[in-house]
Amino acid sequence: MTTETTPRVEATHGYISDKSRYLARLKRIEGQARGIHRMVDEDTYCIDILTQISALTSALENVALGLLDDHLKHCVVAAAKAGGSEAEQKINEASQAIARLVKS
């Protein structure tokens, strides 16, 4: 007895072509966070710590904006071309993500 299965299509994410770049940026961000931890541990002047937190926040925001841009160009555009409820869902997801980024 054989069963016929439909071929499984692997979904790709919009950032996949820049994955190594994102991973490198996130690794630098991890290093910045560890540096801030060390600064607090070593009783560094608070303004210097706040400056580093600002840099870390900016780095995270840049990663988020890049991911959002990739998501819009890849996932949302593909869903919009396909139409239907998936298109509406992807647009809603993107809108909610933008709202979260604006609030933060």
PDB file of C-alpha atoms in Angstrom:
ATOM      1  CA  MET A   1       0.000   0.000   0.000  1.00  0.00           C
ATOM      2  CA  THR A   2       1.390   3.389  -0.977  1.00  0.00           C
ATOM      3  CA  THR A   3       0.258   6.730   0.156  1.00  0.00           C
ATOM      4  CA  GLU A   4       0.638   9.794  -1.947  1.00  0.00           C
ATOM      5  CA  THR A   5       1.815  12.907  -0.199  1.00  0.00           C
ATOM      6  CA  THR A   6       1.981  16.409  -1.457  1.00  0.00           C
ATOM      7  CA  PRO A   7       5.493  17.766  -1.711  1.00  0.00           C
ATOM      8  CA  ARG A   8       6.436  19.874   1.246  1.00  0.00           C
ATOM      9  CA  VAL A   9       7.408  23.401   0.347  1.00  0.00           C
ATOM     10  CA  GLU A  10       9.881  24.980   2.718  1.00  0.00           C
ATOM     11  CA  ALA A  11       9.015  28.543   3.542  1.00  0.00           C
ATOM     12  CA  THR A  12      11.837  31.014   3.333  1.00  0.00           C
ATOM     13  CA  HIS A  13      12.005  34.236   5.202  1.00  0.00           C
ATOM     14  CA  GLY A  14      12.821  37.582   3.650  1.00  0.00           C
ATOM     15  CA  TYR A  15      16.032  37.975   5.635  1.00  0.00           C
ATOM     16  CA  ILE A  16      17.514  34.656   4.479  1.00  0.00           C
ATOM     17  CA  SER A  17      19.780  36.251   1.851  1.00  0.00           C
ATOM     18  CA  ASP A  18      21.283  38.505   4.557  1.00  0.00           C
ATOM     19  CA  LYS A  19      21.218  35.953   7.377  1.00  0.00           C
ATOM     20  CA  SER A  20      24.978  35.987   7.944  1.00  0.00           C
ATOM     21  CA  ARG A  21      24.966  39.790   8.073  1.00  0.00           C
ATOM     22  CA  TYR A  22      22.141  39.771  10.627  1.00  0.00           C
ATOM     23  CA  LEU A  23      23.923  37.161  12.725  1.00  0.00           C
ATOM     24  CA  ALA A  24      27.128  39.221  12.684  1.00  0.00           C
ATOM     25  CA  ARG A  25      25.230  42.340  13.746  1.00  0.00           C
ATOM     26  CA  LEU A  26      23.484  40.434  16.541  1.00  0.00           C
ATOM     27  CA  LYS A  27      26.813  39.079  17.738  1.00  0.00           C
ATOM     28  CA  ARG A  28      28.144  42.643  17.983  1.00  0.00           C
ATOM     29  CA  ILE A  29      24.991  43.631  19.868  1.00  0.00           C
ATOM     30  CA  GLU A  30      25.571  40.762  22.309  1.00  0.00           C
ATOM     31  CA  GLY A  31      29.065  42.095  22.857  1.00  0.00           C
ATOM     32  CA  GLN A  32      27.692  45.578  23.505  1.00  0.00           C
ATOM     33  CA  ALA A  33      25.250  44.177  26.088  1.00  0.00           C
ATOM     34  CA  ARG A  34      28.050  42.285  27.822  1.00  0.00           C
ATOM     35  CA  GLY A  35      30.102  45.493  27.796  1.00  0.00           C
ATOM     36  CA  ILE A  36      27.293  47.384  29.511  1.00  0.00           C
ATOM     37  CA  HIS A  37      27.041  44.624  32.106  1.00  0.00           C
ATOM     38  CA  ARG A  38      30.768  44.910  32.729  1.00  0.00           C
ATOM     39  CA  MET A  39      30.509  48.715  32.984  1.00  0.00           C
ATOM     40  CA  VAL A  40      27.867  48.426  35.710  1.00  0.00           C
ATOM     41  CA  ASP A  41      29.892  45.744  37.478  1.00  0.00           C
ATOM     42  CA  GLU A  42      32.958  48.024  37.412  1.00  0.00           C
ATOM     43  CA  ASP A  43      31.002  51.060  38.687  1.00  0.00           C
ATOM     44  CA  THR A  44      31.498  53.070  35.492  1.00  0.00           C
ATOM     45  CA  TYR A  45      30.141  56.623  35.392  1.00  0.00           C
ATOM     46  CA  CYS A  46      26.386  56.502  34.737  1.00  0.00           C
ATOM     47  CA  ILE A  47      26.434  58.869  31.741  1.00  0.00           C
ATOM     48  CA  ASP A  48      28.964  56.612  30.003  1.00  0.00           C
ATOM     49  CA  ILE A  49      26.688  53.623  30.615  1.00  0.00           C
ATOM     50  CA  LEU A  50      23.678  55.539  29.287  1.00  0.00           C
ATOM     51  CA  THR A  51      25.659  56.434  26.159  1.00  0.00           C
ATOM     52  CA  GLN A  52      26.368  52.751  25.548  1.00  0.00           C
ATOM     53  CA  ILE A  53      22.714  51.839  26.173  1.00  0.00           C
ATOM     54  CA  SER A  54      21.716  54.421  23.573  1.00  0.00           C
ATOM     55  CA  ALA A  55      24.134  52.867  21.075  1.00  0.00           C
ATOM     56  CA  LEU A  56      22.792  49.391  21.852  1.00  0.00           C
ATOM     57  CA  THR A  57      19.197  50.569  21.432  1.00  0.00           C
ATOM     58  CA  SER A  58      20.055  52.138  18.080  1.00  0.00           C
ATOM     59  CA  ALA A  59      21.756  48.947  16.908  1.00  0.00           C
ATOM     60  CA  LEU A  60      18.704  46.864  17.843  1.00  0.00           C
ATOM     61  CA  GLU A  61      16.381  49.325  16.122  1.00  0.00           C
ATOM     62  CA  ASN A  62      18.476  49.089  12.944  1.00  0.00           C
ATOM     63  CA  VAL A  63      18.217  45.289  12.982  1.00  0.00           C
ATOM     64  CA  ALA A  64      14.463  45.533  13.546  1.00  0.00           C
ATOM     65  CA  LEU A  65      14.035  47.996  10.670  1.00  0.00           C
ATOM     66  CA  GLY A  66      16.081  45.781   8.362  1.00  0.00           C
ATOM     67  CA  LEU A  67      14.011  42.733   9.261  1.00  0.00           C
ATOM     68  CA  LEU A  68      10.806  44.705   8.779  1.00  0.00           C
ATOM     69  CA  ASP A  69      11.970  45.914   5.373  1.00  0.00           C
ATOM     70  CA  ASP A  70      12.879  42.361   4.341  1.00  0.00           C
ATOM     71  CA  HIS A  71       9.520  41.102   5.622  1.00  0.00           C
ATOM     72  CA  LEU A  72       7.601  43.699   3.631  1.00  0.00           C
ATOM     73  CA  LYS A  73       9.592  43.098   0.436  1.00  0.00           C
ATOM     74  CA  HIS A  74       9.426  39.309   0.642  1.00  0.00           C
ATOM     75  CA  CYS A  75       6.637  37.896   2.799  1.00  0.00           C
ATOM     76  CA  VAL A  76       4.037  40.647   2.433  1.00  0.00           C
ATOM     77  CA  VAL A  77       4.580  41.127  -1.300  1.00  0.00           C
ATOM     78  CA  ALA A  78       4.359  37.366  -1.930  1.00  0.00           C
ATOM     79  CA  ALA A  79       1.156  37.122   0.116  1.00  0.00           C
ATOM     80  CA  ALA A  80      -0.325  40.165  -1.628  1.00  0.00           C
ATOM     81  CA  LYS A  81       0.368  38.600  -5.014  1.00  0.00           C
ATOM     82  CA  ALA A  82      -1.322  35.384  -3.888  1.00  0.00           C
ATOM     83  CA  GLY A  83      -4.274  37.327  -2.500  1.00  0.00           C
ATOM     84  CA  GLY A  84      -6.916  35.991  -0.160  1.00  0.00           C
ATOM     85  CA  SER A  85      -6.859  35.816   3.599  1.00  0.00           C
ATOM     86  CA  GLU A  86      -3.098  35.234   3.785  1.00  0.00           C
ATOM     87  CA  ALA A  87      -2.492  38.645   2.208  1.00  0.00           C
ATOM     88  CA  GLU A  88      -4.696  40.325   4.785  1.00  0.00           C
ATOM     89  CA  GLN A  89      -3.002  38.381   7.592  1.00  0.00           C
ATOM     90  CA  LYS A  90       0.505  39.376   6.474  1.00  0.00           C
ATOM     91  CA  ILE A  91      -0.491  43.027   6.158  1.00  0.00           C
ATOM     92  CA  ASN A  92      -2.038  42.945   9.642  1.00  0.00           C
ATOM     93  CA  GLU A  93       1.094  41.299  11.073  1.00  0.00           C
ATOM     94  CA  ALA A  94       3.279  43.969   9.486  1.00  0.00           C
ATOM     95  CA  SER A  95       1.035  46.755  10.797  1.00  0.00           C
ATOM     96  CA  GLN A  96       1.158  45.310  14.307  1.00  0.00           C
ATOM     97  CA  ALA A  97       4.950  44.947  14.143  1.00  0.00           C
ATOM     98  CA  ILE A  98       5.276  48.572  13.042  1.00  0.00           C
ATOM     99  CA  ALA A  99       3.016  49.670  15.890  1.00  0.00           C
ATOM    100  CA  ARG A 100       5.172  47.758  18.407  1.00  0.00           C
ATOM    101  CA  LEU A 101       8.355  49.329  17.011  1.00  0.00           C
ATOM    102  CA  VAL A 102       6.895  52.824  17.145  1.00  0.00           C
ATOM    103  CA  LYS A 103       5.831  52.353  20.783  1.00  0.00           C
ATOM    104  CA  SER A 104       9.243  51.157  21.899  1.00  0.00           C
TER     105      SER A 104
END
